[in-house]
Amino acid sequence: MSAGPRLGAIVLAGGRATRLDGADKPLLDVGGRSLLARAADAAVAVGAADLAVVGPESPLDAVGTPVRWVREDPPFGGPAAAIVAALAATSAAGAPEWTLVLAGDLPHAEEAARLLAADLDLFPADTDGVCLADASGRPQWLTGVYRTRALREAASALPERGRDAAIRALLDDLAVAVLRAPAHVTDDVDTWEDLHRARRRFASAPSPSTAEEAPR
């Protein structure tokens, strides 16, 4: 049994957003909330007791759990370096048993987090983590939940604190299961068209009150 909390979370929000003309992508609004707020709220909603956001500090409403702002050194070192920096910012003593990793550009972060955190007790002991797959079946490593101990060991093995390393270099030696998710759940926002599509999807979705009043 871990001495620390059951679940922590890392949100990656420090990319260059080159295909969005350098826009501050985490703060882009989708459905009335920023992408960053969606990811942070998603982590808290599934019980993350600790939340590290890797990226420049940005406006973020209180989400019910402490938020630590971290930056990889040097900045823009890539997602592997971002995860290494987040792990290095906390002590291994009392670390959470599991770490939820979420890219900061997921419009449907809440659905993704809910799928990943639903059955932690059912994962086999020899499984180091689970990530979601996109519609084509391709693993989405930045939408996953991993045993913190295994993630730390993998991070310690990367040279130069993971600078410019592919995310696969961090996770390649871990036993990671892949969970197929509904196609929209792993959609991210890399381009303006992605952003417009996400906004259209939220605009066309029924409001909670409408859904409750719908005939059964």
JSON list of C-alpha atoms in Angstrom, two decimals:
[
{"chain": "A", "resi": 1, "resn": "MET", "atom": "CA", "xyz": [0.00, 0.00, 0.00]},
{"chain": "A", "resi": 2, "resn": "SER", "atom": "CA", "xyz": [1.39, 3.39, -0.98]},
{"chain": "A", "resi": 3, "resn": "ALA", "atom": "CA", "xyz": [2.06, 5.83, 1.87]},
{"chain": "A", "resi": 4, "resn": "GLY", "atom": "CA", "xyz": [0.94, 8.71, -0.30]},
{"chain": "A", "resi": 5, "resn": "PRO", "atom": "CA", "xyz": [-2.36, 9.60, -1.97]},
{"chain": "A", "resi": 6, "resn": "ARG", "atom": "CA", "xyz": [-3.87, 7.26, -4.53]},
{"chain": "A", "resi": 7, "resn": "LEU", "atom": "CA", "xyz": [-3.73, 9.58, -7.53]},
{"chain": "A", "resi": 8, "resn": "GLY", "atom": "CA", "xyz": [-1.78, 12.61, -8.66]},
{"chain": "A", "resi": 9, "resn": "ALA", "atom": "CA", "xyz": [-1.85, 14.37, -12.01]},
{"chain": "A", "resi": 10, "resn": "ILE", "atom": "CA", "xyz": [0.42, 16.11, -14.50]},
{"chain": "A", "resi": 11, "resn": "VAL", "atom": "CA", "xyz": [-1.05, 18.47, -17.09]},
{"chain": "A", "resi": 12, "resn": "LEU", "atom": "CA", "xyz": [1.24, 19.37, -19.99]},
{"chain": "A", "resi": 13, "resn": "ALA", "atom": "CA", "xyz": [0.65, 22.96, -21.06]},
{"chain": "A", "resi": 14, "resn": "GLY", "atom": "CA", "xyz": [3.98, 24.26, -22.31]},
{"chain": "A", "resi": 15, "resn": "GLY", "atom": "CA", "xyz": [4.16, 23.64, -26.06]},
{"chain": "A", "resi": 16, "resn": "ARG", "atom": "CA", "xyz": [4.93, 26.21, -28.74]},
{"chain": "A", "resi": 17, "resn": "ALA", "atom": "CA", "xyz": [1.57, 25.86, -30.56]},
{"chain": "A", "resi": 18, "resn": "THR", "atom": "CA", "xyz": [3.31, 26.45, -33.88]},
{"chain": "A", "resi": 19, "resn": "ARG", "atom": "CA", "xyz": [0.30, 25.31, -35.91]},
{"chain": "A", "resi": 20, "resn": "LEU", "atom": "CA", "xyz": [-1.81, 27.82, -34.00]},
{"chain": "A", "resi": 21, "resn": "ASP", "atom": "CA", "xyz": [0.52, 30.69, -34.86]},
{"chain": "A", "resi": 22, "resn": "GLY", "atom": "CA", "xyz": [1.99, 30.66, -31.36]},
{"chain": "A", "resi": 23, "resn": "ALA", "atom": "CA", "xyz": [-1.35, 31.26, -29.62]},
{"chain": "A", "resi": 24, "resn": "ASP", "atom": "CA", "xyz": [-1.55, 30.60, -25.89]},
{"chain": "A", "resi": 25, "resn": "LYS", "atom": "CA", "xyz": [-3.21, 27.28, -26.56]},
{"chain": "A", "resi": 26, "resn": "PRO", "atom": "CA", "xyz": [-4.04, 26.24, -22.97]},
{"chain": "A", "resi": 27, "resn": "LEU", "atom": "CA", "xyz": [-6.13, 29.39, -22.57]},
{"chain": "A", "resi": 28, "resn": "LEU", "atom": "CA", "xyz": [-8.19, 28.91, -25.74]},
{"chain": "A", "resi": 29, "resn": "ASP", "atom": "CA", "xyz": [-11.88, 28.75, -24.94]},
{"chain": "A", "resi": 30, "resn": "VAL", "atom": "CA", "xyz": [-13.92, 25.68, -25.83]},
{"chain": "A", "resi": 31, "resn": "GLY", "atom": "CA", "xyz": [-17.48, 25.50, -24.60]},
{"chain": "A", "resi": 32, "resn": "GLY", "atom": "CA", "xyz": [-17.06, 28.40, -22.19]},
{"chain": "A", "resi": 33, "resn": "ARG", "atom": "CA", "xyz": [-13.92, 27.12, -20.44]},
{"chain": "A", "resi": 34, "resn": "SER", "atom": "CA", "xyz": [-10.24, 27.16, -21.29]},
{"chain": "A", "resi": 35, "resn": "LEU", "atom": "CA", "xyz": [-8.54, 23.95, -22.35]},
{"chain": "A", "resi": 36, "resn": "LEU", "atom": "CA", "xyz": [-6.28, 24.26, -19.31]},
{"chain": "A", "resi": 37, "resn": "ALA", "atom": "CA", "xyz": [-9.24, 24.57, -16.94]},
{"chain": "A", "resi": 38, "resn": "ARG", "atom": "CA", "xyz": [-10.85, 21.53, -18.56]},
{"chain": "A", "resi": 39, "resn": "ALA", "atom": "CA", "xyz": [-7.74, 19.42, -17.97]},
{"chain": "A", "resi": 40, "resn": "ALA", "atom": "CA", "xyz": [-7.23, 20.64, -14.41]},
{"chain": "A", "resi": 41, "resn": "ASP", "atom": "CA", "xyz": [-10.89, 20.15, -13.48]},
{"chain": "A", "resi": 42, "resn": "ALA", "atom": "CA", "xyz": [-10.83, 16.70, -15.05]},
{"chain": "A", "resi": 43, "resn": "ALA", "atom": "CA", "xyz": [-7.92, 15.65, -12.85]},
{"chain": "A", "resi": 44, "resn": "VAL", "atom": "CA", "xyz": [-9.61, 16.93, -9.71]},
{"chain": "A", "resi": 45, "resn": "ALA", "atom": "CA", "xyz": [-12.93, 15.32, -10.65]},
{"chain": "A", "resi": 46, "resn": "VAL", "atom": "CA", "xyz": [-11.37, 11.84, -10.62]},
{"chain": "A", "resi": 47, "resn": "GLY", "atom": "CA", "xyz": [-9.69, 12.41, -7.27]},
{"chain": "A", "resi": 48, "resn": "ALA", "atom": "CA", "xyz": [-6.19, 13.71, -8.00]},
{"chain": "A", "resi": 49, "resn": "ALA", "atom": "CA", "xyz": [-4.84, 14.96, -4.69]},
{"chain": "A", "resi": 50, "resn": "ASP", "atom": "CA", "xyz": [-1.88, 16.70, -6.28]},
{"chain": "A", "resi": 51, "resn": "LEU", "atom": "CA", "xyz": [-1.72, 18.55, -9.60]},
{"chain": "A", "resi": 52, "resn": "ALA", "atom": "CA", "xyz": [1.38, 19.72, -11.46]},
{"chain": "A", "resi": 53, "resn": "VAL", "atom": "CA", "xyz": [0.91, 21.93, -14.50]},
{"chain": "A", "resi": 54, "resn": "VAL", "atom": "CA", "xyz": [3.98, 22.07, -16.72]},
{"chain": "A", "resi": 55, "resn": "GLY", "atom": "CA", "xyz": [4.08, 25.35, -18.60]},
{"chain": "A", "resi": 56, "resn": "PRO", "atom": "CA", "xyz": [4.12, 29.10, -18.04]},
{"chain": "A", "resi": 57, "resn": "GLU", "atom": "CA", "xyz": [1.97, 30.13, -15.11]},
{"chain": "A", "resi": 58, "resn": "SER", "atom": "CA", "xyz": [-1.46, 31.18, -16.35]},
{"chain": "A", "resi": 59, "resn": "PRO", "atom": "CA", "xyz": [-4.75, 32.29, -14.86]},
{"chain": "A", "resi": 60, "resn": "LEU", "atom": "CA", "xyz": [-6.45, 29.23, -13.40]},
{"chain": "A", "resi": 61, "resn": "ASP", "atom": "CA", "xyz": [-9.41, 29.27, -11.06]},
{"chain": "A", "resi": 62, "resn": "ALA", "atom": "CA", "xyz": [-9.13, 27.27, -7.87]},
{"chain": "A", "resi": 63, "resn": "VAL", "atom": "CA", "xyz": [-9.92, 23.68, -8.75]},
{"chain": "A", "resi": 64, "resn": "GLY", "atom": "CA", "xyz": [-10.11, 22.19, -5.27]},
{"chain": "A", "resi": 65, "resn": "THR", "atom": "CA", "xyz": [-6.59, 20.83, -5.02]},
{"chain": "A", "resi": 66, "resn": "PRO", "atom": "CA", "xyz": [-3.14, 22.45, -4.79]},
{"chain": "A", "resi": 67, "resn": "VAL", "atom": "CA", "xyz": [-1.66, 23.39, -8.16]},
{"chain": "A", "resi": 68, "resn": "ARG", "atom": "CA", "xyz": [2.11, 23.39, -8.65]},
{"chain": "A", "resi": 69, "resn": "TRP", "atom": "CA", "xyz": [3.50, 25.24, -11.65]},
{"chain": "A", "resi": 70, "resn": "VAL", "atom": "CA", "xyz": [6.58, 23.59, -13.13]},
{"chain": "A", "resi": 71, "resn": "ARG", "atom": "CA", "xyz": [8.76, 24.30, -16.16]},
{"chain": "A", "resi": 72, "resn": "GLU", "atom": "CA", "xyz": [11.17, 21.99, -17.92]},
{"chain": "A", "resi": 73, "resn": "ASP", "atom": "CA", "xyz": [14.71, 23.34, -18.27]},
{"chain": "A", "resi": 74, "resn": "PRO", "atom": "CA", "xyz": [15.16, 24.62, -20.89]},
{"chain": "A", "resi": 75, "resn": "PRO", "atom": "CA", "xyz": [11.55, 25.37, -21.85]},
{"chain": "A", "resi": 76, "resn": "PHE", "atom": "CA", "xyz": [10.04, 23.66, -24.86]},
{"chain": "A", "resi": 77, "resn": "GLY", "atom": "CA", "xyz": [12.07, 20.50, -24.24]},
{"chain": "A", "resi": 78, "resn": "GLY", "atom": "CA", "xyz": [9.13, 18.32, -25.20]},
{"chain": "A", "resi": 79, "resn": "PRO", "atom": "CA", "xyz": [6.56, 16.23, -23.32]},
{"chain": "A", "resi": 80, "resn": "ALA", "atom": "CA", "xyz": [9.05, 13.70, -21.97]},
{"chain": "A", "resi": 81, "resn": "ALA", "atom": "CA", "xyz": [11.12, 16.51, -20.45]},
{"chain": "A", "resi": 82, "resn": "ALA", "atom": "CA", "xyz": [7.95, 18.08, -19.07]},
{"chain": "A", "resi": 83, "resn": "ILE", "atom": "CA", "xyz": [6.97, 14.89, -17.28]},
{"chain": "A", "resi": 84, "resn": "VAL", "atom": "CA", "xyz": [10.51, 14.47, -15.93]},
{"chain": "A", "resi": 85, "resn": "ALA", "atom": "CA", "xyz": [10.41, 18.03, -14.58]},
{"chain": "A", "resi": 86, "resn": "ALA", "atom": "CA", "xyz": [7.05, 17.49, -12.90]},
{"chain": "A", "resi": 87, "resn": "LEU", "atom": "CA", "xyz": [8.25, 14.31, -11.22]},
{"chain": "A", "resi": 88, "resn": "ALA", "atom": "CA", "xyz": [11.52, 15.94, -10.12]},
{"chain": "A", "resi": 89, "resn": "ALA", "atom": "CA", "xyz": [9.61, 18.78, -8.47]},
{"chain": "A", "resi": 90, "resn": "THR", "atom": "CA", "xyz": [8.22, 16.46, -5.81]},
{"chain": "A", "resi": 91, "resn": "SER", "atom": "CA", "xyz": [9.76, 14.01, -3.41]},
{"chain": "A", "resi": 92, "resn": "ALA", "atom": "CA", "xyz": [9.38, 10.29, -4.03]},
{"chain": "A", "resi": 93, "resn": "ALA", "atom": "CA", "xyz": [8.42, 9.94, -0.37]},
{"chain": "A", "resi": 94, "resn": "GLY", "atom": "CA", "xyz": [4.66, 10.14, -0.09]},
{"chain": "A", "resi": 95, "resn": "ALA", "atom": "CA", "xyz": [4.21, 10.28, -3.86]},
{"chain": "A", "resi": 96, "resn": "PRO", "atom": "CA", "xyz": [0.85, 9.11, -5.24]},
{"chain": "A", "resi": 97, "resn": "GLU", "atom": "CA", "xyz": [0.52, 5.50, -6.29]},
{"chain": "A", "resi": 98, "resn": "TRP", "atom": "CA", "xyz": [-0.72, 6.54, -9.75]},
{"chain": "A", "resi": 99, "resn": "THR", "atom": "CA", "xyz": [-0.06, 9.59, -11.91]},
{"chain": "A", "resi": 100, "resn": "LEU", "atom": "CA", "xyz": [-2.63, 10.76, -14.43]},
{"chain": "A", "resi": 101, "resn": "VAL", "atom": "CA", "xyz": [-0.99, 12.43, -17.44]},
{"chain": "A", "resi": 102, "resn": "LEU", "atom": "CA", "xyz": [-3.13, 14.73, -19.57]},
{"chain": "A", "resi": 103, "resn": "ALA", "atom": "CA", "xyz": [-2.16, 16.88, -22.51]},
{"chain": "A", "resi": 104, "resn": "GLY", "atom": "CA", "xyz": [-3.39, 20.41, -21.95]},
{"chain": "A", "resi": 105, "resn": "ASP", "atom": "CA", "xyz": [-5.21, 20.58, -25.29]},
{"chain": "A", "resi": 106, "resn": "LEU", "atom": "CA", "xyz": [-7.96, 18.00, -24.81]},
{"chain": "A", "resi": 107, "resn": "PRO", "atom": "CA", "xyz": [-11.47, 19.43, -25.14]},
{"chain": "A", "resi": 108, "resn": "HIS", "atom": "CA", "xyz": [-12.88, 16.21, -23.69]},
{"chain": "A", "resi": 109, "resn": "ALA", "atom": "CA", "xyz": [-10.34, 15.82, -20.89]},
{"chain": "A", "resi": 110, "resn": "GLU", "atom": "CA", "xyz": [-13.05, 15.01, -18.36]},
{"chain": "A", "resi": 111, "resn": "GLU", "atom": "CA", "xyz": [-14.26, 11.98, -20.31]},
{"chain": "A", "resi": 112, "resn": "ALA", "atom": "CA", "xyz": [-10.67, 10.84, -20.84]},
{"chain": "A", "resi": 113, "resn": "ALA", "atom": "CA", "xyz": [-9.79, 11.11, -17.15]},
{"chain": "A", "resi": 114, "resn": "ARG", "atom": "CA", "xyz": [-12.96, 9.31, -16.13]},
{"chain": "A", "resi": 115, "resn": "LEU", "atom": "CA", "xyz": [-12.17, 6.37, -18.41]},
{"chain": "A", "resi": 116, "resn": "LEU", "atom": "CA", "xyz": [-8.60, 6.12, -17.16]},
{"chain": "A", "resi": 117, "resn": "ALA", "atom": "CA", "xyz": [-9.30, 6.41, -13.44]},
{"chain": "A", "resi": 118, "resn": "ALA", "atom": "CA", "xyz": [-12.40, 4.23, -13.32]},
{"chain": "A", "resi": 119, "resn": "ASP", "atom": "CA", "xyz": [-10.79, 0.86, -12.66]},
{"chain": "A", "resi": 120, "resn": "LEU", "atom": "CA", "xyz": [-7.40, 1.42, -11.02]},
{"chain": "A", "resi": 121, "resn": "ASP", "atom": "CA", "xyz": [-8.11, -1.44, -8.61]},
{"chain": "A", "resi": 122, "resn": "LEU", "atom": "CA", "xyz": [-8.61, -3.84, -11.50]},
{"chain": "A", "resi": 123, "resn": "PHE", "atom": "CA", "xyz": [-5.29, -3.26, -13.25]},
{"chain": "A", "resi": 124, "resn": "PRO", "atom": "CA", "xyz": [-3.00, -6.32, -12.99]},
{"chain": "A", "resi": 125, "resn": "ALA", "atom": "CA", "xyz": [0.01, -5.88, -10.71]},
{"chain": "A", "resi": 126, "resn": "ASP", "atom": "CA", "xyz": [2.37, -6.24, -13.67]},
{"chain": "A", "resi": 127, "resn": "THR", "atom": "CA", "xyz": [0.74, -3.39, -15.59]},
{"chain": "A", "resi": 128, "resn": "ASP", "atom": "CA", "xyz": [2.64, -0.11, -15.36]},
{"chain": "A", "resi": 129, "resn": "GLY", "atom": "CA", "xyz": [-0.12, 1.97, -16.84]},
{"chain": "A", "resi": 130, "resn": "VAL", "atom": "CA", "xyz": [-2.96, 2.44, -19.29]},
{"chain": "A", "resi": 131, "resn": "CYS", "atom": "CA", "xyz": [-3.31, 4.96, -22.08]},
{"chain": "A", "resi": 132, "resn": "LEU", "atom": "CA", "xyz": [-6.19, 5.69, -24.42]},
{"chain": "A", "resi": 133, "resn": "ALA", "atom": "CA", "xyz": [-6.10, 4.96, -28.13]},
{"chain": "A", "resi": 134, "resn": "ASP", "atom": "CA", "xyz": [-7.44, 7.19, -30.88]},
{"chain": "A", "resi": 135, "resn": "ALA", "atom": "CA", "xyz": [-9.93, 6.13, -33.53]},
{"chain": "A", "resi": 136, "resn": "SER", "atom": "CA", "xyz": [-7.20, 4.39, -35.54]},
{"chain": "A", "resi": 137, "resn": "GLY", "atom": "CA", "xyz": [-6.01, 2.43, -32.50]},
{"chain": "A", "resi": 138, "resn": "ARG", "atom": "CA", "xyz": [-2.83, 4.46, -32.07]},
{"chain": "A", "resi": 139, "resn": "PRO", "atom": "CA", "xyz": [-1.77, 4.90, -28.42]},
{"chain": "A", "resi": 140, "resn": "GLN", "atom": "CA", "xyz": [-2.12, 8.40, -27.05]},
{"chain": "A", "resi": 141, "resn": "TRP", "atom": "CA", "xyz": [0.64, 8.36, -24.44]},
{"chain": "A", "resi": 142, "resn": "LEU", "atom": "CA", "xyz": [-0.25, 11.83, -23.14]},
{"chain": "A", "resi": 143, "resn": "THR", "atom": "CA", "xyz": [-3.70, 10.65, -22.18]},
{"chain": "A", "resi": 144, "resn": "GLY", "atom": "CA", "xyz": [-2.83, 7.96, -19.70]},
{"chain": "A", "resi": 145, "resn": "VAL", "atom": "CA", "xyz": [-2.44, 6.89, -16.10]},
{"chain": "A", "resi": 146, "resn": "TYR", "atom": "CA", "xyz": [0.81, 5.33, -14.91]},
{"chain": "A", "resi": 147, "resn": "ARG", "atom": "CA", "xyz": [2.22, 3.83, -11.74]},
{"chain": "A", "resi": 148, "resn": "THR", "atom": "CA", "xyz": [4.27, 6.66, -10.30]},
{"chain": "A", "resi": 149, "resn": "ARG", "atom": "CA", "xyz": [7.11, 4.38, -9.23]},
{"chain": "A", "resi": 150, "resn": "ALA", "atom": "CA", "xyz": [7.51, 3.01, -12.77]},
{"chain": "A", "resi": 151, "resn": "LEU", "atom": "CA", "xyz": [7.25, 6.50, -14.26]},
{"chain": "A", "resi": 152, "resn": "ARG", "atom": "CA", "xyz": [9.95, 7.79, -11.92]},
{"chain": "A", "resi": 153, "resn": "GLU", "atom": "CA", "xyz": [12.28, 4.92, -12.76]},
{"chain": "A", "resi": 154, "resn": "ALA", "atom": "CA", "xyz": [11.80, 5.52, -16.47]},
{"chain": "A", "resi": 155, "resn": "ALA", "atom": "CA", "xyz": [12.39, 9.26, -16.01]},
{"chain": "A", "resi": 156, "resn": "SER", "atom": "CA", "xyz": [15.63, 8.69, -14.11]},
{"chain": "A", "resi": 157, "resn": "ALA", "atom": "CA", "xyz": [16.99, 6.66, -17.02]},
{"chain": "A", "resi": 158, "resn": "LEU", "atom": "CA", "xyz": [16.60, 9.42, -19.60]},
{"chain": "A", "resi": 159, "resn": "PRO", "atom": "CA", "xyz": [19.73, 11.45, -20.40]},
{"chain": "A", "resi": 160, "resn": "GLU", "atom": "CA", "xyz": [19.64, 15.25, -20.10]},
{"chain": "A", "resi": 161, "resn": "ARG", "atom": "CA", "xyz": [16.41, 15.12, -18.09]},
{"chain": "A", "resi": 162, "resn": "GLY", "atom": "CA", "xyz": [14.55, 14.00, -21.20]},
{"chain": "A", "resi": 163, "resn": "ARG", "atom": "CA", "xyz": [15.37, 17.09, -23.22]},
{"chain": "A", "resi": 164, "resn": "ASP", "atom": "CA", "xyz": [14.04, 16.70, -26.78]},
{"chain": "A", "resi": 165, "resn": "ALA", "atom": "CA", "xyz": [13.32, 13.01, -26.16]},
{"chain": "A", "resi": 166, "resn": "ALA", "atom": "CA", "xyz": [10.28, 11.43, -27.73]},
{"chain": "A", "resi": 167, "resn": "ILE", "atom": "CA", "xyz": [7.56, 10.47, -25.28]},
{"chain": "A", "resi": 168, "resn": "ARG", "atom": "CA", "xyz": [8.06, 6.90, -26.44]},
{"chain": "A", "resi": 169, "resn": "ALA", "atom": "CA", "xyz": [11.62, 7.00, -25.07]},
{"chain": "A", "resi": 170, "resn": "LEU", "atom": "CA", "xyz": [10.15, 7.61, -21.61]},
{"chain": "A", "resi": 171, "resn": "LEU", "atom": "CA", "xyz": [7.43, 4.97, -21.78]},
{"chain": "A", "resi": 172, "resn": "ASP", "atom": "CA", "xyz": [8.88, 2.32, -24.09]},
{"chain": "A", "resi": 173, "resn": "ASP", "atom": "CA", "xyz": [10.06, -0.02, -21.32]},
{"chain": "A", "resi": 174, "resn": "LEU", "atom": "CA", "xyz": [6.84, 0.23, -19.34]},
{"chain": "A", "resi": 175, "resn": "ALA", "atom": "CA", "xyz": [4.10, -2.37, -19.59]},
{"chain": "A", "resi": 176, "resn": "VAL", "atom": "CA", "xyz": [1.33, -0.07, -20.81]},
{"chain": "A", "resi": 177, "resn": "ALA", "atom": "CA", "xyz": [-2.08, -1.37, -21.80]},
{"chain": "A", "resi": 178, "resn": "VAL", "atom": "CA", "xyz": [-4.05, 0.50, -24.46]},
{"chain": "A", "resi": 179, "resn": "LEU", "atom": "CA", "xyz": [-7.73, 1.24, -23.95]},
{"chain": "A", "resi": 180, "resn": "ARG", "atom": "CA", "xyz": [-9.88, 2.05, -26.97]},
{"chain": "A", "resi": 181, "resn": "ALA", "atom": "CA", "xyz": [-11.97, 5.16, -26.33]},
{"chain": "A", "resi": 182, "resn": "PRO", "atom": "CA", "xyz": [-14.83, 6.79, -28.25]},
{"chain": "A", "resi": 183, "resn": "ALA", "atom": "CA", "xyz": [-13.30, 8.67, -31.18]},
{"chain": "A", "resi": 184, "resn": "HIS", "atom": "CA", "xyz": [-13.91, 12.20, -29.88]},
{"chain": "A", "resi": 185, "resn": "VAL", "atom": "CA", "xyz": [-12.41, 11.58, -26.44]},
{"chain": "A", "resi": 186, "resn": "THR", "atom": "CA", "xyz": [-8.80, 11.68, -27.64]},
{"chain": "A", "resi": 187, "resn": "ASP", "atom": "CA", "xyz": [-9.29, 14.59, -30.05]},
{"chain": "A", "resi": 188, "resn": "ASP", "atom": "CA", "xyz": [-6.83, 17.39, -29.32]},
{"chain": "A", "resi": 189, "resn": "VAL", "atom": "CA", "xyz": [-6.39, 20.93, -30.55]},
{"chain": "A", "resi": 190, "resn": "ASP", "atom": "CA", "xyz": [-3.32, 21.34, -32.75]},
{"chain": "A", "resi": 191, "resn": "THR", "atom": "CA", "xyz": [-4.75, 23.53, -35.51]},
{"chain": "A", "resi": 192, "resn": "TRP", "atom": "CA", "xyz": [-7.38, 26.22, -35.96]},
{"chain": "A", "resi": 193, "resn": "GLU", "atom": "CA", "xyz": [-9.60, 23.68, -37.67]},
{"chain": "A", "resi": 194, "resn": "ASP", "atom": "CA", "xyz": [-9.30, 21.40, -34.62]},
{"chain": "A", "resi": 195, "resn": "LEU", "atom": "CA", "xyz": [-10.37, 24.31, -32.45]},
{"chain": "A", "resi": 196, "resn": "HIS", "atom": "CA", "xyz": [-13.36, 25.19, -34.64]},
{"chain": "A", "resi": 197, "resn": "ARG", "atom": "CA", "xyz": [-14.43, 21.54, -34.73]},
{"chain": "A", "resi": 198, "resn": "ALA", "atom": "CA", "xyz": [-14.26, 21.26, -30.94]},
{"chain": "A", "resi": 199, "resn": "ARG", "atom": "CA", "xyz": [-16.26, 24.45, -30.52]},
{"chain": "A", "resi": 200, "resn": "ARG", "atom": "CA", "xyz": [-18.90, 23.23, -32.95]},
{"chain": "A", "resi": 201, "resn": "ARG", "atom": "CA", "xyz": [-19.19, 19.98, -31.06]},
{"chain": "A", "resi": 202, "resn": "PHE", "atom": "CA", "xyz": [-19.79, 21.73, -27.75]},
{"chain": "A", "resi": 203, "resn": "ALA", "atom": "CA", "xyz": [-22.17, 24.22, -29.33]},
{"chain": "A", "resi": 204, "resn": "SER", "atom": "CA", "xyz": [-24.30, 21.41, -30.73]},
{"chain": "A", "resi": 205, "resn": "ALA", "atom": "CA", "xyz": [-24.29, 19.30, -27.56]},
{"chain": "A", "resi": 206, "resn": "PRO", "atom": "CA", "xyz": [-27.49, 19.43, -25.47]},
{"chain": "A", "resi": 207, "resn": "SER", "atom": "CA", "xyz": [-27.24, 21.34, -22.22]},
{"chain": "A", "resi": 208, "resn": "PRO", "atom": "CA", "xyz": [-27.47, 19.27, -19.00]},
{"chain": "A", "resi": 209, "resn": "SER", "atom": "CA", "xyz": [-30.97, 20.61, -18.33]},
{"chain": "A", "resi": 210, "resn": "THR", "atom": "CA", "xyz": [-32.11, 19.72, -21.83]},
{"chain": "A", "resi": 211, "resn": "ALA", "atom": "CA", "xyz": [-30.67, 16.23, -21.50]},
{"chain": "A", "resi": 212, "resn": "GLU", "atom": "CA", "xyz": [-32.50, 15.72, -18.21]},
{"chain": "A", "resi": 213, "resn": "GLU", "atom": "CA", "xyz": [-35.82, 16.80, -19.76]},
{"chain": "A", "resi": 214, "resn": "ALA", "atom": "CA", "xyz": [-35.44, 14.60, -22.85]},
{"chain": "A", "resi": 215, "resn": "PRO", "atom": "CA", "xyz": [-38.09, 11.84, -23.10]},
{"chain": "A", "resi": 216, "resn": "ARG", "atom": "CA", "xyz": [-36.96, 8.39, -22.09]}
]
